Amino acid sequence: DTEVTQTPKHLVMGMTNKKSLKCEQHMGHRAMYWYKQKAKKPPELMFVYSYEKLSINESVPSRFSPECPNSSLLNLHLHALQPEDSALYLCASSHLAWETQYFGPGTRLLVL
Amino acid sequence: DAKTTQPPSMDCAEGRAANLPCNHSTISGNEYVYWYRQIHSQGPQYIIHGLKNNETNEMASLIITEDRKSSTLILPHATLRDTAVYYCIVRVVVNSGYALNFGKGTSLLVTP
């Protein structure tokens, strides 16, 4: 089973809203990732968690706040986003931080 | 970071083999070559990876040249569902994890 689930599938939010994206895997993977993909562009890494600890932050603005409450769950808290943050947000996981990453279907976010 | 070069687009007739080339002439000795694909608006799907030897799984074959400066992904019997953007990625180790540096990829169109 190589399934990573993400909720919601679609999200529309205003610039003053606070929302959260959720990612879950039950494969026993200890590394989880957030990527951002703008339209017609390749995915770009945002954050990496390894053993529930943030190990990589690719200079992401503080309006994006990741959280890894346990080894199966990864959240991305959103606050005061801008319209240019509209994108497909992808979650991935891997058994260990240097192993093959498996992606979820993504959350398509629209900021108005 | 080792970079990859792929043709922007390719066509393939259904039932024929699709051969997708990738150039990675600056690859280091311990860097793996990964292939993912992304069907429109879905999360990237892992296909295959390799270091030096040729690899085969139920989805595809990966042929890596002896000098490791290029590789070819082979889909032996392409179907319409194989229409996607195919990314050739050289895994870059970053601190305790690694980033998948997706390039622009090859847009493969499988035609009836």
PDB file of C-alpha atoms in Angstrom:
ATOM      1  CA  ASP A   1       0.000   0.000   0.000  1.00  0.00           C
ATOM      2  CA  THR A   2       1.556   3.276  -1.115  1.00  0.00           C
ATOM      3  CA  GLU A   3      -1.304   5.608  -0.338  1.00  0.00           C
ATOM      4  CA  VAL A   4      -0.954   9.142   0.908  1.00  0.00           C
ATOM      5  CA  THR A   5      -4.251  10.918   1.472  1.00  0.00           C
ATOM      6  CA  GLN A   6      -4.849  14.659   1.491  1.00  0.00           C
ATOM      7  CA  THR A   7      -7.829  16.687   2.586  1.00  0.00           C
ATOM      8  CA  PRO A   8      -9.522  18.744   1.410  1.00  0.00           C
ATOM      9  CA  LYS A   9      -9.246  18.194  -2.339  1.00  0.00           C
ATOM     10  CA  HIS A  10     -10.168  21.781  -3.046  1.00  0.00           C
ATOM     11  CA  LEU A  11     -10.069  24.868  -0.851  1.00  0.00           C
ATOM     12  CA  VAL A  12     -11.096  28.459  -1.477  1.00  0.00           C
ATOM     13  CA  MET A  13     -10.084  31.018   1.113  1.00  0.00           C
ATOM     14  CA  GLY A  14      -9.910  34.744   1.565  1.00  0.00           C
ATOM     15  CA  MET A  15      -6.733  36.586   2.435  1.00  0.00           C
ATOM     16  CA  THR A  16      -7.823  37.025   6.062  1.00  0.00           C
ATOM     17  CA  ASN A  17      -8.852  33.419   6.627  1.00  0.00           C
ATOM     18  CA  LYS A  18      -7.046  30.720   8.580  1.00  0.00           C
ATOM     19  CA  LYS A  19      -7.244  27.237   7.161  1.00  0.00           C
ATOM     20  CA  SER A  20      -5.333  23.965   7.379  1.00  0.00           C
ATOM     21  CA  LEU A  21      -4.371  21.271   4.922  1.00  0.00           C
ATOM     22  CA  LYS A  22      -4.095  17.719   6.148  1.00  0.00           C
ATOM     23  CA  CYS A  23      -1.965  14.838   4.954  1.00  0.00           C
ATOM     24  CA  GLU A  24      -2.055  11.279   6.262  1.00  0.00           C
ATOM     25  CA  GLN A  25      -0.196   8.046   5.585  1.00  0.00           C
ATOM     26  CA  HIS A  26      -0.352   4.678   7.286  1.00  0.00           C
ATOM     27  CA  MET A  27       2.676   3.072   5.686  1.00  0.00           C
ATOM     28  CA  GLY A  28       4.929   3.552   8.691  1.00  0.00           C
ATOM     29  CA  HIS A  29       6.930   6.201   6.855  1.00  0.00           C
ATOM     30  CA  ARG A  30       9.034   8.457   9.069  1.00  0.00           C
ATOM     31  CA  ALA A  31       9.624  11.307   6.621  1.00  0.00           C
ATOM     32  CA  MET A  32       6.936  13.589   5.240  1.00  0.00           C
ATOM     33  CA  TYR A  33       7.093  16.496   2.807  1.00  0.00           C
ATOM     34  CA  TRP A  34       5.136  19.474   1.566  1.00  0.00           C
ATOM     35  CA  TYR A  35       5.557  20.632  -2.035  1.00  0.00           C
ATOM     36  CA  LYS A  36       3.904  23.531  -3.840  1.00  0.00           C
ATOM     37  CA  GLN A  37       3.068  23.419  -7.535  1.00  0.00           C
ATOM     38  CA  LYS A  38       2.000  26.484  -9.465  1.00  0.00           C
ATOM     39  CA  ALA A  39       0.107  26.102 -12.717  1.00  0.00           C
ATOM     40  CA  LYS A  40       2.233  24.701 -15.554  1.00  0.00           C
ATOM     41  CA  LYS A  41       5.296  24.522 -13.287  1.00  0.00           C
ATOM     42  CA  PRO A  42       7.015  21.555 -11.605  1.00  0.00           C
ATOM     43  CA  PRO A  43       6.532  20.889  -7.881  1.00  0.00           C
ATOM     44  CA  GLU A  44       8.844  22.753  -5.501  1.00  0.00           C
ATOM     45  CA  LEU A  45       9.830  21.541  -2.055  1.00  0.00           C
ATOM     46  CA  MET A  46       8.583  23.570   0.929  1.00  0.00           C
ATOM     47  CA  PHE A  47       9.238  21.500   4.073  1.00  0.00           C
ATOM     48  CA  VAL A  48      10.643  18.151   5.155  1.00  0.00           C
ATOM     49  CA  TYR A  49       9.854  16.390   8.418  1.00  0.00           C
ATOM     50  CA  SER A  50      11.948  13.480   9.598  1.00  0.00           C
ATOM     51  CA  TYR A  51      10.883  11.587  12.713  1.00  0.00           C
ATOM     52  CA  GLU A  52       8.323  14.334  13.421  1.00  0.00           C
ATOM     53  CA  LYS A  53      10.998  17.010  13.466  1.00  0.00           C
ATOM     54  CA  LEU A  54      11.307  19.755  10.885  1.00  0.00           C
ATOM     55  CA  SER A  55      14.541  19.094   9.036  1.00  0.00           C
ATOM     56  CA  ILE A  56      14.228  21.319   5.970  1.00  0.00           C
ATOM     57  CA  ASN A  57      12.459  24.632   5.453  1.00  0.00           C
ATOM     58  CA  GLU A  58      13.085  25.958   1.960  1.00  0.00           C
ATOM     59  CA  SER A  59      12.786  29.611   3.015  1.00  0.00           C
ATOM     60  CA  VAL A  60       9.009  29.433   3.031  1.00  0.00           C
ATOM     61  CA  PRO A  61       7.142  32.561   4.252  1.00  0.00           C
ATOM     62  CA  SER A  62       5.798  32.363   7.799  1.00  0.00           C
ATOM     63  CA  ARG A  63       2.208  32.535   6.587  1.00  0.00           C
ATOM     64  CA  PHE A  64       2.728  28.810   5.916  1.00  0.00           C
ATOM     65  CA  SER A  65       3.169  26.898   9.159  1.00  0.00           C
ATOM     66  CA  PRO A  66       3.776  23.139   9.066  1.00  0.00           C
ATOM     67  CA  GLU A  67       3.007  20.775  11.894  1.00  0.00           C
ATOM     68  CA  CYS A  68       3.706  17.081  12.347  1.00  0.00           C
ATOM     69  CA  PRO A  69       1.696  15.913  15.392  1.00  0.00           C
ATOM     70  CA  ASN A  70       2.617  12.268  14.903  1.00  0.00           C
ATOM     71  CA  SER A  71       4.397  10.033  12.432  1.00  0.00           C
ATOM     72  CA  SER A  72       1.258   9.492  10.324  1.00  0.00           C
ATOM     73  CA  LEU A  73      -0.042  13.025  10.098  1.00  0.00           C
ATOM     74  CA  LEU A  74       1.244  16.243   8.552  1.00  0.00           C
ATOM     75  CA  ASN A  75      -0.603  19.532   8.582  1.00  0.00           C
ATOM     76  CA  LEU A  76       0.001  22.804   6.797  1.00  0.00           C
ATOM     77  CA  HIS A  77      -1.584  25.780   8.538  1.00  0.00           C
ATOM     78  CA  LEU A  78      -2.373  28.734   6.319  1.00  0.00           C
ATOM     79  CA  HIS A  79      -2.868  32.313   7.477  1.00  0.00           C
ATOM     80  CA  ALA A  80      -3.013  35.645   5.665  1.00  0.00           C
ATOM     81  CA  LEU A  81      -2.251  34.124   2.294  1.00  0.00           C
ATOM     82  CA  GLN A  82      -1.937  36.098  -0.912  1.00  0.00           C
ATOM     83  CA  PRO A  83      -3.586  35.373  -4.259  1.00  0.00           C
ATOM     84  CA  GLU A  84      -0.186  34.311  -5.616  1.00  0.00           C
ATOM     85  CA  ASP A  85      -0.217  31.452  -3.100  1.00  0.00           C
ATOM     86  CA  SER A  86      -2.936  29.792  -5.134  1.00  0.00           C
ATOM     87  CA  ALA A  87      -1.473  26.457  -6.211  1.00  0.00           C
ATOM     88  CA  LEU A  88      -1.647  22.682  -5.878  1.00  0.00           C
ATOM     89  CA  TYR A  89      -0.190  21.656  -2.516  1.00  0.00           C
ATOM     90  CA  LEU A  90       1.283  18.193  -2.545  1.00  0.00           C
ATOM     91  CA  CYS A  91       2.194  15.999   0.375  1.00  0.00           C
ATOM     92  CA  ALA A  92       4.645  13.118   0.089  1.00  0.00           C
ATOM     93  CA  SER A  93       6.108  10.539   2.429  1.00  0.00           C
ATOM     94  CA  SER A  94       9.037   8.137   2.446  1.00  0.00           C
ATOM     95  CA  HIS A  95      10.075   5.309   4.695  1.00  0.00           C
ATOM     96  CA  LEU A  96      13.196   7.192   5.703  1.00  0.00           C
ATOM     97  CA  ALA A  97      14.360  10.639   4.649  1.00  0.00           C
ATOM     98  CA  TRP A  98      16.617   9.409   1.853  1.00  0.00           C
ATOM     99  CA  GLU A  99      14.247   6.866   0.359  1.00  0.00           C
ATOM    100  CA  THR A 100      11.635   6.970  -2.403  1.00  0.00           C
ATOM    101  CA  GLN A 101       8.929   9.581  -1.942  1.00  0.00           C
ATOM    102  CA  TYR A 102       5.276   8.755  -2.571  1.00  0.00           C
ATOM    103  CA  PHE A 103       2.861  11.572  -3.279  1.00  0.00           C
ATOM    104  CA  GLY A 104      -0.722  12.247  -2.379  1.00  0.00           C
ATOM    105  CA  PRO A 105      -3.283  13.621  -4.853  1.00  0.00           C
ATOM    106  CA  GLY A 106      -2.842  17.194  -3.651  1.00  0.00           C
ATOM    107  CA  THR A 107      -5.063  20.007  -2.410  1.00  0.00           C
ATOM    108  CA  ARG A 108      -5.912  22.669  -4.943  1.00  0.00           C
ATOM    109  CA  LEU A 109      -5.958  26.002  -3.156  1.00  0.00           C
ATOM    110  CA  LEU A 110      -7.465  29.221  -4.450  1.00  0.00           C
ATOM    111  CA  VAL A 111      -6.849  32.427  -2.505  1.00  0.00           C
ATOM    112  CA  LEU A 112      -9.226  35.262  -3.273  1.00  0.00           C
TER     113      LEU A 112
ATOM    114  CA  ASP B   1      23.360  20.007  -8.048  1.00  0.00           C
ATOM    115  CA  ALA B   2      23.160  17.678 -10.991  1.00  0.00           C
ATOM    116  CA  LYS B   3      20.678  19.019 -13.506  1.00  0.00           C
ATOM    117  CA  THR B   4      18.668  17.105 -16.037  1.00  0.00           C
ATOM    118  CA  THR B   5      17.700  17.877 -19.613  1.00  0.00           C
ATOM    119  CA  GLN B   6      14.657  16.326 -21.233  1.00  0.00           C
ATOM    120  CA  PRO B   7      12.868  16.988 -24.519  1.00  0.00           C
ATOM    121  CA  PRO B   8       9.799  19.147 -23.822  1.00  0.00           C
ATOM    122  CA  SER B   9       7.396  16.837 -25.620  1.00  0.00           C
ATOM    123  CA  MET B  10       7.125  13.481 -27.350  1.00  0.00           C
ATOM    124  CA  ASP B  11       4.439  11.489 -29.132  1.00  0.00           C
ATOM    125  CA  CYS B  12       3.969   7.747 -29.099  1.00  0.00           C
ATOM    126  CA  ALA B  13       1.440   5.483 -30.764  1.00  0.00           C
ATOM    127  CA  GLU B  14      -0.638   3.312 -28.482  1.00  0.00           C
ATOM    128  CA  GLY B  15       0.833  -0.169 -28.121  1.00  0.00           C
ATOM    129  CA  ARG B  16       4.319   0.919 -29.112  1.00  0.00           C
ATOM    130  CA  ALA B  17       7.262   1.390 -26.786  1.00  0.00           C
ATOM    131  CA  ALA B  18       7.818   4.897 -25.478  1.00  0.00           C
ATOM    132  CA  ASN B  19      11.476   5.763 -24.992  1.00  0.00           C
ATOM    133  CA  LEU B  20      11.995   8.904 -22.936  1.00  0.00           C
ATOM    134  CA  PRO B  21      15.578  10.225 -22.824  1.00  0.00           C
ATOM    135  CA  CYS B  22      17.227  12.227 -20.074  1.00  0.00           C
ATOM    136  CA  ASN B  23      20.618  13.863 -19.944  1.00  0.00           C
ATOM    137  CA  HIS B  24      22.331  14.273 -16.561  1.00  0.00           C
ATOM    138  CA  SER B  25      25.933  14.831 -17.502  1.00  0.00           C
ATOM    139  CA  THR B  26      26.939  16.389 -14.149  1.00  0.00           C
ATOM    140  CA  ILE B  27      25.632  13.548 -11.993  1.00  0.00           C
ATOM    141  CA  SER B  28      27.792  12.519  -9.043  1.00  0.00           C
ATOM    142  CA  GLY B  29      28.781   8.958  -8.289  1.00  0.00           C
ATOM    143  CA  ASN B  30      26.346   8.526  -5.417  1.00  0.00           C
ATOM    144  CA  GLU B  31      23.339  10.267  -6.931  1.00  0.00           C
ATOM    145  CA  TYR B  32      20.346   8.232  -8.006  1.00  0.00           C
ATOM    146  CA  VAL B  33      18.237   8.845 -11.084  1.00  0.00           C
ATOM    147  CA  TYR B  34      14.511   8.880 -10.340  1.00  0.00           C
ATOM    148  CA  TRP B  35      11.569   8.946 -12.722  1.00  0.00           C
ATOM    149  CA  TYR B  36       8.142  10.221 -11.778  1.00  0.00           C
ATOM    150  CA  ARG B  37       5.151  11.060 -13.889  1.00  0.00           C
ATOM    151  CA  GLN B  38       2.261  13.419 -13.339  1.00  0.00           C
ATOM    152  CA  ILE B  39      -1.068  12.967 -14.992  1.00  0.00           C
ATOM    153  CA  HIS B  40      -2.958  16.222 -15.323  1.00  0.00           C
ATOM    154  CA  SER B  41      -3.898  17.737 -11.952  1.00  0.00           C
ATOM    155  CA  GLN B  42      -2.874  14.638  -9.991  1.00  0.00           C
ATOM    156  CA  GLY B  43       0.031  14.049  -7.624  1.00  0.00           C
ATOM    157  CA  PRO B  44       3.322  12.797  -9.090  1.00  0.00           C
ATOM    158  CA  GLN B  45       3.537   9.036  -9.355  1.00  0.00           C
ATOM    159  CA  TYR B  46       6.802   7.215  -8.680  1.00  0.00           C
ATOM    160  CA  ILE B  47       7.876   5.025 -11.586  1.00  0.00           C
ATOM    161  CA  ILE B  48      11.386   3.717 -11.071  1.00  0.00           C
ATOM    162  CA  HIS B  49      14.875   4.658  -9.934  1.00  0.00           C
ATOM    163  CA  GLY B  50      18.443   3.458 -10.389  1.00  0.00           C
ATOM    164  CA  LEU B  51      22.067   4.154  -9.580  1.00  0.00           C
ATOM    165  CA  LYS B  52      24.249   2.315 -12.087  1.00  0.00           C
ATOM    166  CA  ASN B  53      22.522  -0.813 -13.297  1.00  0.00           C
ATOM    167  CA  ASN B  54      19.516  -1.082 -15.527  1.00  0.00           C
ATOM    168  CA  GLU B  55      16.292  -1.564 -13.622  1.00  0.00           C
ATOM    169  CA  THR B  56      12.886  -3.005 -14.495  1.00  0.00           C
ATOM    170  CA  ASN B  57       9.611  -3.137 -12.652  1.00  0.00           C
ATOM    171  CA  GLU B  58       5.984  -3.693 -13.564  1.00  0.00           C
ATOM    172  CA  MET B  59       5.651  -0.174 -14.952  1.00  0.00           C
ATOM    173  CA  ALA B  60       8.822   0.486 -16.890  1.00  0.00           C
ATOM    174  CA  SER B  61      12.502  -0.138 -17.549  1.00  0.00           C
ATOM    175  CA  LEU B  62      15.333   2.250 -16.823  1.00  0.00           C
ATOM    176  CA  ILE B  63      18.465   2.107 -18.914  1.00  0.00           C
ATOM    177  CA  ILE B  64      21.448   4.058 -17.553  1.00  0.00           C
ATOM    178  CA  THR B  65      24.524   4.525 -19.730  1.00  0.00           C
ATOM    179  CA  GLU B  66      27.815   3.194 -18.453  1.00  0.00           C
ATOM    180  CA  ASP B  67      29.181   6.704 -17.839  1.00  0.00           C
ATOM    181  CA  ARG B  68      25.872   7.566 -16.081  1.00  0.00           C
ATOM    182  CA  LYS B  69      25.573  10.798 -18.038  1.00  0.00           C
ATOM    183  CA  SER B  70      22.229   9.872 -19.531  1.00  0.00           C
ATOM    184  CA  SER B  71      19.348   7.473 -19.094  1.00  0.00           C
ATOM    185  CA  THR B  72      16.229   6.307 -20.913  1.00  0.00           C
ATOM    186  CA  LEU B  73      12.877   5.398 -19.442  1.00  0.00           C
ATOM    187  CA  ILE B  74      11.089   2.756 -21.467  1.00  0.00           C
ATOM    188  CA  LEU B  75       7.353   2.144 -21.300  1.00  0.00           C
ATOM    189  CA  PRO B  76       7.179  -1.115 -23.237  1.00  0.00           C
ATOM    190  CA  HIS B  77       3.573  -0.937 -24.464  1.00  0.00           C
ATOM    191  CA  ALA B  78       2.241   2.576 -24.100  1.00  0.00           C
ATOM    192  CA  THR B  79      -1.473   3.074 -23.457  1.00  0.00           C
ATOM    193  CA  LEU B  80      -3.603   6.218 -23.576  1.00  0.00           C
ATOM    194  CA  ARG B  81      -3.419   6.324 -19.776  1.00  0.00           C
ATOM    195  CA  ASP B  82       0.337   6.814 -20.008  1.00  0.00           C
ATOM    196  CA  THR B  83      -0.224  10.337 -21.349  1.00  0.00           C
ATOM    197  CA  ALA B  84       1.452  12.506 -18.697  1.00  0.00           C
ATOM    198  CA  VAL B  85       4.423  14.701 -17.899  1.00  0.00           C
ATOM    199  CA  TYR B  86       7.449  12.537 -17.149  1.00  0.00           C
ATOM    200  CA  TYR B  87      10.108  13.901 -14.844  1.00  0.00           C
ATOM    201  CA  CYS B  88      13.682  12.668 -14.755  1.00  0.00           C
ATOM    202  CA  ILE B  89      15.195  13.703 -11.426  1.00  0.00           C
ATOM    203  CA  VAL B  90      18.627  13.387  -9.922  1.00  0.00           C
ATOM    204  CA  ARG B  91      18.196  13.048  -6.213  1.00  0.00           C
ATOM    205  CA  VAL B  92      20.003  15.752  -4.306  1.00  0.00           C
ATOM    206  CA  VAL B  93      20.900  15.088  -0.701  1.00  0.00           C
ATOM    207  CA  VAL B  94      20.063  18.084   1.491  1.00  0.00           C
ATOM    208  CA  ASN B  95      21.030  17.838   5.152  1.00  0.00           C
ATOM    209  CA  SER B  96      19.014  14.999   6.650  1.00  0.00           C
ATOM    210  CA  GLY B  97      16.724  14.596   3.706  1.00  0.00           C
ATOM    211  CA  TYR B  98      16.639  15.266   0.035  1.00  0.00           C
ATOM    212  CA  ALA B  99      14.711  17.391  -2.363  1.00  0.00           C
ATOM    213  CA  LEU B 100      13.266  16.108  -5.581  1.00  0.00           C
ATOM    214  CA  ASN B 101      14.281  18.859  -7.964  1.00  0.00           C
ATOM    215  CA  PHE B 102      11.662  18.442 -10.640  1.00  0.00           C
ATOM    216  CA  GLY B 103      12.781  19.935 -13.931  1.00  0.00           C
ATOM    217  CA  LYS B 104      10.424  20.819 -16.734  1.00  0.00           C
ATOM    218  CA  GLY B 105       9.856  17.205 -17.728  1.00  0.00           C
ATOM    219  CA  THR B 106       8.704  15.650 -20.981  1.00  0.00           C
ATOM    220  CA  SER B 107       5.060  15.849 -21.917  1.00  0.00           C
ATOM    221  CA  LEU B 108       4.266  12.465 -23.456  1.00  0.00           C
ATOM    222  CA  LEU B 109       1.184  12.169 -25.635  1.00  0.00           C
ATOM    223  CA  VAL B 110       0.061   8.648 -26.468  1.00  0.00           C
ATOM    224  CA  THR B 111      -2.186   8.610 -29.502  1.00  0.00           C
ATOM    225  CA  PRO B 112      -4.657   5.945 -30.687  1.00  0.00           C
TER     226      PRO B 112
END
